[in-house]
Coordinates of C-alpha atoms and ligand atoms in Angstrom, one line a residue:
M1 CA 20.5 188.1 154.0
T2 CA 16.8 187.6 153.7
S3 CA 15.7 189.0 150.3
R4 CA 12.8 191.4 150.0
S5 CA 11.0 188.7 148.0
S6 CA 11.5 186.3 150.9
E7 CA 10.0 188.8 153.4
L8 CA 7.1 189.5 151.1
F9 CA 6.5 185.7 150.5
A10 CA 6.5 185.1 154.3
A11 CA 3.9 188.0 154.7
A12 CA 1.9 186.8 151.8
Q13 CA 1.6 183.3 153.2
E14 CA 0.0 184.8 156.3
R15 CA -3.0 186.1 154.4
I16 CA -3.0 184.5 150.9
P17 CA -3.4 180.7 150.6
G18 CA 0.1 179.3 149.6
G19 CA 1.2 183.0 149.4
V20 CA -0.1 183.2 145.8
N21 CA -3.2 184.2 144.1
S22 CA -2.8 181.4 141.6
P23 CA -1.2 178.1 142.3
V24 CA 1.1 178.0 139.2
R25 CA 3.0 180.9 140.7
A26 CA 4.0 179.0 143.8
F27 CA 7.4 177.5 142.6
R28 CA 6.3 174.6 144.8
H29 CA 8.0 171.9 142.7
V30 CA 11.1 173.6 141.4
G31 CA 12.8 173.8 144.8
A32 CA 12.7 177.6 145.0
Q33 CA 10.6 180.4 146.4
P34 CA 8.7 182.7 144.1
F35 CA 10.2 186.2 143.6
F36 CA 8.0 189.2 143.7
V37 CA 8.0 191.5 140.7
E38 CA 8.7 195.2 141.0
R39 CA 8.2 196.2 137.4
A40 CA 8.4 195.0 133.8
R41 CA 9.1 196.4 130.4
G42 CA 9.5 194.7 127.0
A43 CA 10.9 191.2 127.5
K44 CA 12.3 192.1 130.9
I45 CA 11.1 191.9 134.5
W46 CA 12.8 193.1 137.6
D47 CA 12.1 191.6 141.1
V48 CA 11.9 193.6 144.3
D49 CA 15.6 192.9 145.0
G50 CA 16.6 194.5 141.7
N51 CA 17.3 191.2 139.8
E52 CA 16.6 191.3 136.1
Y53 CA 15.2 188.4 134.1
I54 CA 14.4 187.8 130.5
D55 CA 10.7 186.8 130.8
Y56 CA 9.4 183.7 128.8
I57 CA 6.0 183.7 130.5
G58 CA 4.6 187.1 129.7
S59 CA 1.9 186.8 132.3
W60 CA 1.1 183.2 130.9
G61 CA 0.4 184.5 127.4
P62 CA -1.2 188.0 127.4
A63 CA 2.0 189.9 127.0
I64 CA 2.5 189.0 123.3
L65 CA 4.0 192.5 122.6
G66 CA 6.1 192.3 125.8
H67 CA 5.3 194.2 129.0
T68 CA 4.0 197.8 129.1
P69 CA 3.9 198.4 125.3
K70 CA 3.6 202.2 124.8
V71 CA 0.6 201.7 122.5
I72 CA -1.3 199.9 125.2
V73 CA -0.3 202.0 128.2
D74 CA -1.1 205.3 126.3
A75 CA -4.5 204.0 125.2
V76 CA -5.5 202.7 128.7
R77 CA -4.3 206.0 130.3
E78 CA -6.5 208.0 128.0
A79 CA -9.5 205.6 128.3
A80 CA -9.3 205.6 132.1
A81 CA -10.0 209.3 132.1
R82 CA -13.3 208.6 130.4
G83 CA -14.5 206.0 132.8
L84 CA -13.3 202.8 134.4
S85 CA -16.4 200.7 134.1
F86 CA -20.0 201.5 133.0
G87 CA -22.1 198.3 133.1
I88 CA -23.7 199.9 130.1
P89 CA -23.0 199.0 126.4
N90 CA -20.0 201.0 125.1
P91 CA -18.7 201.3 121.5
L92 CA -15.5 199.4 122.2
E93 CA -17.5 196.2 122.8
V94 CA -18.8 196.4 119.2
E95 CA -15.4 197.1 117.9
M96 CA -13.9 194.1 119.7
A97 CA -16.8 191.8 118.6
N98 CA -16.3 192.9 115.0
L99 CA -12.6 192.3 115.2
I100 CA -12.9 188.8 116.7
C101 CA -15.5 187.7 114.2
A102 CA -13.4 189.1 111.3
W103 CA -10.2 187.3 112.5
M104 CA -11.9 184.1 113.5
P105 CA -14.6 183.4 110.8
S106 CA -16.0 180.4 112.8
I107 CA -17.2 183.0 115.3
E108 CA -20.4 184.7 114.0
K109 CA -21.4 186.1 117.4
V110 CA -19.3 186.6 120.5
R111 CA -19.7 187.6 124.1
M112 CA -17.1 189.1 126.4
V113 CA -16.4 187.7 129.9
N114 CA -13.6 188.3 132.4
S115 CA -11.4 185.2 132.3
G116 CA -10.7 182.1 130.3
T117 CA -12.4 180.1 132.9
E118 CA -15.6 182.0 132.5
A119 CA -15.3 181.6 128.7
T120 CA -15.0 177.8 128.8
M121 CA -17.6 177.5 131.6
A122 CA -20.1 179.4 129.4
C123 CA -19.2 177.3 126.3
V124 CA -20.1 174.1 128.2
R125 CA -23.3 175.5 129.6
L126 CA -24.3 176.8 126.1
A127 CA -23.5 173.4 124.5
R128 CA -25.6 171.6 127.0
G129 CA -28.5 174.1 126.6
F130 CA -28.3 174.0 122.8
T131 CA -28.2 170.2 122.5
G132 CA -30.3 169.3 125.6
R133 CA -27.6 166.8 126.5
D134 CA -25.4 166.6 129.6
K135 CA -22.1 164.7 129.0
I136 CA -18.9 166.5 128.0
I137 CA -15.7 164.9 126.5
K138 CA -12.4 166.5 127.4
F139 CA -8.8 165.2 127.2
D140 CA -6.3 164.2 129.9
G141 CA -3.9 167.0 130.7
C142 CA -5.9 169.7 128.9
Y143 CA -6.7 172.6 131.2
H144 CA -9.7 174.8 130.7
G145 CA -9.6 176.9 133.8
H146 CA -11.0 176.0 137.2
V147 CA -14.5 175.1 136.0
D148 CA -16.0 172.4 138.3
A149 CA -17.1 170.2 135.4
L150 CA -13.7 170.5 133.7
L151 CA -11.4 169.9 136.7
V152 CA -11.1 166.2 135.7
R153 CA -7.6 164.9 134.8
S154 CA -6.8 168.5 134.1
G155 CA -3.4 170.1 133.4
S156 CA -1.5 173.3 134.4
G157 CA -1.4 173.9 138.2
A158 CA -3.8 171.1 139.0
L159 CA -1.3 168.7 137.3
T160 CA 1.8 170.4 138.7
H161 CA 0.5 170.1 142.3
G162 CA -0.6 166.5 141.8
R163 CA -4.3 167.0 141.9
P164 CA -5.6 166.7 138.2
D165 CA -9.0 166.3 139.9
S166 CA -10.1 168.7 142.6
A167 CA -11.6 168.3 146.0
G168 CA -14.9 170.1 146.3
V169 CA -16.2 169.0 143.0
P170 CA -19.3 166.7 143.5
Q171 CA -19.1 163.3 142.0
A172 CA -22.3 163.9 140.2
F173 CA -20.6 166.8 138.3
V174 CA -17.7 164.7 137.1
D175 CA -19.9 161.7 136.2
L176 CA -20.9 163.9 133.3
T177 CA -17.3 164.6 132.3
I178 CA -15.5 162.0 130.2
S179 CA -11.7 162.5 130.0
L180 CA -10.0 160.6 127.2
P181 CA -6.4 160.3 126.1
F182 CA -5.4 163.0 123.6
N183 CA -4.6 162.0 120.0
D184 CA -6.5 158.7 120.2
A185 CA -9.3 158.9 117.6
D186 CA -10.5 155.4 118.1
V187 CA -11.2 156.0 121.8
V188 CA -13.3 159.1 120.8
R189 CA -15.3 157.1 118.3
K190 CA -16.0 154.3 120.9
C191 CA -17.0 156.9 123.4
F192 CA -19.6 158.3 121.1
A193 CA -20.9 154.8 120.4
Q194 CA -21.1 154.0 124.1
N195 CA -22.9 157.3 124.9
K196 CA -25.3 157.6 121.9
G197 CA -27.3 160.8 122.0
Q198 CA -25.8 161.9 125.4
I199 CA -22.6 163.9 124.4
A200 CA -23.3 167.6 124.4
A201 CA -19.8 168.6 123.3
I202 CA -16.1 167.9 123.0
I203 CA -13.9 170.6 124.5
V204 CA -10.2 170.5 123.5
E205 CA -7.1 172.7 123.5
P206 CA -6.3 172.4 119.7
V207 CA -2.7 172.8 120.8
P208 CA -2.4 171.4 124.3
A209 CA -0.3 173.8 126.3
N210 CA -1.0 172.8 129.9
A211 CA 0.9 169.6 130.2
G212 CA 3.9 171.1 128.5
L213 CA 3.3 171.7 124.8
Y214 CA 2.4 168.9 122.4
F215 CA 0.5 168.6 119.1
A216 CA -2.5 166.8 117.5
N217 CA -1.5 164.0 115.2
H218 CA -2.3 164.5 111.6
D219 CA -6.1 164.1 111.5
F220 CA -7.0 164.0 115.1
L221 CA -8.8 167.4 115.2
L222 CA -10.5 166.6 111.9
T223 CA -11.8 163.4 113.5
L224 CA -13.2 165.4 116.4
R225 CA -15.0 167.6 114.0
E226 CA -16.4 164.7 112.0
E227 CA -17.5 162.8 115.1
C228 CA -19.2 165.8 116.6
T229 CA -21.1 166.6 113.4
K230 CA -22.1 162.9 112.9
N231 CA -23.3 162.6 116.5
G232 CA -25.1 166.0 116.9
A233 CA -22.5 167.3 119.5
L234 CA -20.7 170.6 119.5
L235 CA -17.0 171.0 119.0
I236 CA -15.5 173.6 121.4
F237 CA -11.9 174.8 120.8
D238 CA -10.3 176.3 123.9
E239 CA -8.1 178.9 122.3
V240 CA -7.5 180.9 125.5
V241 CA -3.8 180.4 124.9
T242 CA -3.5 179.9 121.1
G243 CA -6.1 182.5 120.1
F244 CA -4.4 185.3 118.2
R245 CA -1.0 183.8 119.2
A246 CA -0.5 180.6 117.2
A247 CA -1.7 182.6 114.2
R248 CA -3.8 185.7 113.6
G249 CA -6.8 183.3 113.4
G250 CA -5.6 181.0 116.1
A251 CA -5.0 177.3 115.9
Q252 CA -8.2 176.8 113.9
E253 CA -6.6 178.8 111.1
I254 CA -3.5 176.6 111.2
Y255 CA -5.4 173.3 111.3
G256 CA -8.3 174.4 109.0
V257 CA -10.8 172.9 111.4
K258 CA -14.0 174.9 112.2
P259 CA -15.3 174.5 115.8
D260 CA -18.9 175.4 116.8
L261 CA -17.7 177.4 119.7
T262 CA -14.4 179.0 120.7
A263 CA -13.2 180.1 124.1
L264 CA -10.7 183.1 124.2
G265 CA -8.8 185.1 126.7
K266 CA -5.4 186.5 127.6
I267 CA -4.1 188.3 124.5
I268 CA -7.5 190.0 123.8
G269 CA -7.3 191.9 127.1
G270 CA -3.8 193.2 126.6
G271 CA -2.9 192.2 130.1
L272 CA -6.2 193.3 131.7
P273 CA -8.8 190.7 133.0
V274 CA -10.7 189.3 130.0
G275 CA -12.2 186.3 128.3
A276 CA -14.6 185.8 125.4
F277 CA -16.6 183.0 123.8
G278 CA -18.3 182.8 120.5
G279 CA -19.4 180.7 117.6
R280 CA -22.3 179.9 115.3
S281 CA -25.1 182.4 115.5
E282 CA -27.8 179.7 116.0
V283 CA -25.9 178.5 119.1
M284 CA -25.0 181.9 120.5
D285 CA -28.6 183.0 120.0
Q286 CA -29.6 180.6 122.8
L287 CA -28.0 183.0 125.3
S288 CA -30.0 185.3 127.5
P289 CA -31.7 187.7 126.8
D290 CA -32.6 186.1 123.5
G291 CA -32.5 182.5 124.6
P292 CA -32.9 180.3 127.7
V293 CA -29.2 179.9 128.6
Y294 CA -28.2 182.4 131.2
Q295 CA -24.7 183.9 131.4
A296 CA -23.7 187.4 132.7
G297 CA -20.9 189.5 134.1
T298 CA -20.6 192.9 135.8
L299 CA -17.3 193.8 134.1
S300 CA -17.8 192.0 130.8
G301 CA -16.8 194.3 128.0
N302 CA -15.1 196.6 130.4
P303 CA -13.8 199.7 128.6
L304 CA -10.2 199.4 129.9
A305 CA -9.9 195.7 129.0
M306 CA -11.4 196.4 125.6
T307 CA -9.1 199.4 125.0
A308 CA -6.0 197.3 126.0
G309 CA -7.0 194.3 124.0
L310 CA -7.9 196.3 120.9
A311 CA -4.6 198.3 121.1
Q312 CA -2.7 195.0 121.4
L313 CA -4.5 193.3 118.5
H314 CA -4.2 196.3 116.2
E315 CA -0.5 196.7 116.9
L316 CA 0.1 192.9 116.4
E317 CA -1.5 193.3 112.9
R318 CA 0.3 196.6 112.1
I319 CA 3.7 195.0 112.7
D320 CA 2.7 191.6 111.4
G321 CA 3.6 190.2 114.8
W322 CA 3.1 186.6 113.8
K323 CA 5.8 186.8 111.2
L324 CA 8.2 188.4 113.7
L325 CA 7.3 185.8 116.3
E326 CA 8.0 182.9 113.9
R327 CA 11.4 184.4 113.1
L328 CA 12.3 184.9 116.8
G329 CA 10.9 181.4 117.6
A330 CA 13.0 179.8 114.8
H331 CA 16.1 181.4 116.2
F332 CA 15.2 180.4 119.7
E333 CA 14.7 176.8 118.5
K334 CA 18.1 176.7 116.7
L335 CA 19.9 177.8 119.8
T336 CA 17.9 175.5 122.1
R337 CA 18.6 172.5 119.9
D338 CA 22.3 173.3 119.9
A339 CA 22.3 173.5 123.7
I340 CA 20.4 170.2 123.9
A341 CA 22.8 168.5 121.5
Q342 CA 25.8 169.6 123.5
A343 CA 24.2 168.5 126.8
Q344 CA 23.8 164.8 126.0
I345 CA 20.6 164.7 128.1
D346 CA 17.2 163.3 127.1
I347 CA 15.3 166.4 126.2
T348 CA 12.4 166.7 123.7
F349 CA 11.9 170.3 122.4
H350 CA 8.5 171.3 121.0
R351 CA 7.7 174.7 119.4
I352 CA 4.8 176.2 117.5
G353 CA 5.4 179.9 116.6
S354 CA 6.2 181.7 119.8
M355 CA 5.1 178.8 122.1
F356 CA 7.7 176.3 123.3
C357 CA 8.5 173.6 125.8
L358 CA 11.5 171.5 126.8
F359 CA 10.4 168.1 128.1
F360 CA 13.1 166.4 130.2
A361 CA 12.2 163.1 128.6
S362 CA 12.9 161.2 125.4
G363 CA 10.3 161.6 122.6
P364 CA 7.9 161.1 121.1
I365 CA 5.6 163.1 123.4
V366 CA 2.0 163.2 122.1
D367 CA -0.1 163.0 125.2
L368 CA -0.2 163.4 129.0
A369 CA 1.2 160.0 129.7
D370 CA 4.3 160.8 127.6
A371 CA 4.6 164.2 129.3
Q372 CA 4.6 162.6 132.7
R373 CA 7.7 160.5 131.8
S374 CA 9.6 163.8 132.2
N375 CA 12.4 163.9 134.8
L376 CA 11.0 166.6 137.2
E377 CA 14.2 166.7 139.3
T378 CA 16.4 167.5 136.3
F379 CA 13.8 170.0 135.0
S380 CA 13.8 171.7 138.4
K381 CA 17.6 172.0 138.4
F382 CA 17.5 173.4 134.8
F383 CA 14.8 175.9 135.9
R384 CA 16.8 177.1 138.9
G385 CA 20.0 177.3 136.8
C386 CA 18.4 179.5 134.2
L387 CA 16.7 181.7 136.9
K388 CA 20.0 182.2 138.6
R389 CA 21.5 183.3 135.3
G390 CA 18.6 185.8 134.6
V391 CA 16.3 183.7 132.4
Y392 CA 12.7 183.1 133.8
F393 CA 11.0 180.0 132.3
A394 CA 7.7 178.5 133.5
P395 CA 8.2 177.1 137.0
S396 CA 6.7 173.8 136.0
Q397 CA 7.4 171.1 133.5
F398 CA 3.7 171.1 132.7
E399 CA 3.5 174.6 131.3
T400 CA 4.4 176.4 128.0
G401 CA 6.9 179.1 127.4
F402 CA 6.1 182.3 125.4
I403 CA 8.2 184.5 123.3
S404 CA 7.0 188.1 122.7
T405 CA 7.7 190.6 119.9
A406 CA 9.7 192.5 122.4
H407 CA 12.3 189.7 122.7
T408 CA 15.4 190.8 120.8
R409 CA 18.0 188.6 119.0
E410 CA 20.4 189.6 121.8
D411 CA 17.9 188.3 124.4
I412 CA 17.6 185.0 122.6
E413 CA 21.4 184.7 122.1
R414 CA 21.8 185.4 125.9
T415 CA 19.1 182.8 126.6
G416 CA 20.9 180.2 124.4
A417 CA 24.1 180.8 126.4
V418 CA 22.2 180.5 129.7
M419 CA 20.6 177.2 128.6
R420 CA 24.0 175.8 127.6
E421 CA 25.5 176.7 130.9
S422 CA 22.5 175.5 132.9
L423 CA 22.4 172.2 131.1
S424 CA 26.2 171.6 131.3
V425 CA 26.1 171.6 135.2
L426 CA 23.1 169.3 135.6
Ligands
KE4_1 P1 -8.0 182.0 133.2 O1 -9.3 181.7 133.9 O2 -6.8 181.7 134.0 O3 -8.0 183.4 132.6 O4 -7.9 181.0 131.9 C1 -8.1 179.6 132.1 C2 -7.5 178.8 131.0 C3 -8.4 178.3 130.0 N1 -7.9 177.6 129.0 C4 -6.6 177.4 128.8 C5 -6.1 176.6 127.6 C6 -5.7 178.0 129.7 O5 -4.3 177.8 129.5 C7 -6.1 178.7 130.8 C8 -5.2 179.3 131.8 N2 -3.8 179.1 131.6 C9 -3.0 179.1 132.9 C10 -1.5 178.8 132.5 N3 -1.4 177.5 131.9 C11 -3.1 180.4 133.6 C12 -2.1 180.6 134.7 C13 -2.8 180.4 136.0 O6 -3.6 179.5 136.2 O7 -2.4 181.3 136.9

C-alpha cells in the first residue's frame, strides 16, 4: 500500500526541487523516503500515516522545550491578534535585544534577522567593513548557512550530499575564503603569517555540529582569540546551534572565550523564522543607518518571532532548562553507551548537554577528516532500524541530535531499547 507520505513526496517532487524545501530533509543517503509530518507535541511527532516517533531533531534545534509548548502557543496566539508584522519598531525588539545582551555579555549591541544564514552573512560583511580587509578563515566541515562566501568545504547538507563547495559560487568569492582543518592551531598561525594584514575575521562553530558533533581541543578556541587580537582580525562565533542551548550563555560561556561577533538563530525564535547577530558596540555601530555597512530585512524583529522566542527563553530560565537538559543528556548517554558496548561495533559517541552524535567509526574524532571515516552504510541501517521502531534521529551521519526538556525518562528508556535492538541486527 502506498503510504500517504509516499503520495505526498511524489507530488512534492513535481513542484519542489528534490521534494524538499531544505536538502537535509531529503533522506537521500539513508535509503529511505522522507515522511511527512502531520502534527507534533512535546517530544513526539506523528506522520500523515499516523506513525508516532520520539523526535531527536526538534526542527534542527529550535524546539528546545519540545514541540508546541503551551507557553509559546498561547503567547503567539495572543500576539497574532495584535498584528502579524509591522515593519515599524516594536517593544518586543527592545526586550529581545536586552535579553540577548544580558545573557551573552560579549554582545553589547544586536540586530535581529530572519535566519542563521542571514546572521552569519551579516557578520562576515560587518567584519570586512570594520577591518577594511577581505579574507575570511573558516574550518572544514563547519556550516554557517548557505552564504556564498562560506559554502567552502562546508558541513550539514552540503557535506551529506557530497558537495561541500557549491556550484554557482564565483571562484572570486571563494578565493577570499580560506578553509582550514579544525583543531590545528599551528595551521591557523601560519595562515595569519602568510596573509599579513589581509584576514578580516575567523568564523567558527565553537562546537562544530554540522559534520556530526565534535569538540575543540583544550586551547584551540583561545588560540583563535589570541591570533585574531594579535593580527587585528575579528573572531566570529557561529552560535546558531549552541546559543542558549549548550548553556544559558552559549558555548562562549562554557569555554570562557569572548568573540567580537556572535551569530544566533533557532532557539531565539521559538520555532518561528529568526536569526540575530551582535557583538562589540564599536563594531556594530558600523551598521547602517549609523555606519557604512548595509544590512536590512523586512521581517527582522517580527513581533510573532520575538514573542515566540522570548516566551521560550523566559520559560527555559524559569525551569532552569539547562540543568534538566544535562540530567536528561547524561541518562541518554548512559543508555547509549550501554547499547554500544553490547553491540561490539566501532561507534564513537559524543555529547555536550542536550546535543549528541553517534559516529559509526573508531575514535578519536576531532575534525572533518575523522568524521568522514564513518561507515555511512552501517549508519543508514541504524537510522532506518530506529525509525522503524519509532525513534527519529538525524537522517545524516553529518548532523547532530537534540534532546528537549519535553523528553521524559520513559522516552529515553524507550530510545535506549530501540538503539540496542537496532544495533543488534546490523
Ligand atoms: P539557517 O539559515 O538554516 O536558519 O541557519 C544556518 C546555520 C548557521 N550556522 C549553523 C551552525 C547552523 O547549524 C545552521 C543551520 N543548521 C542546519 C542543520 N545542521 C539547518 C537545517 C537545514 O539546513 O535545513
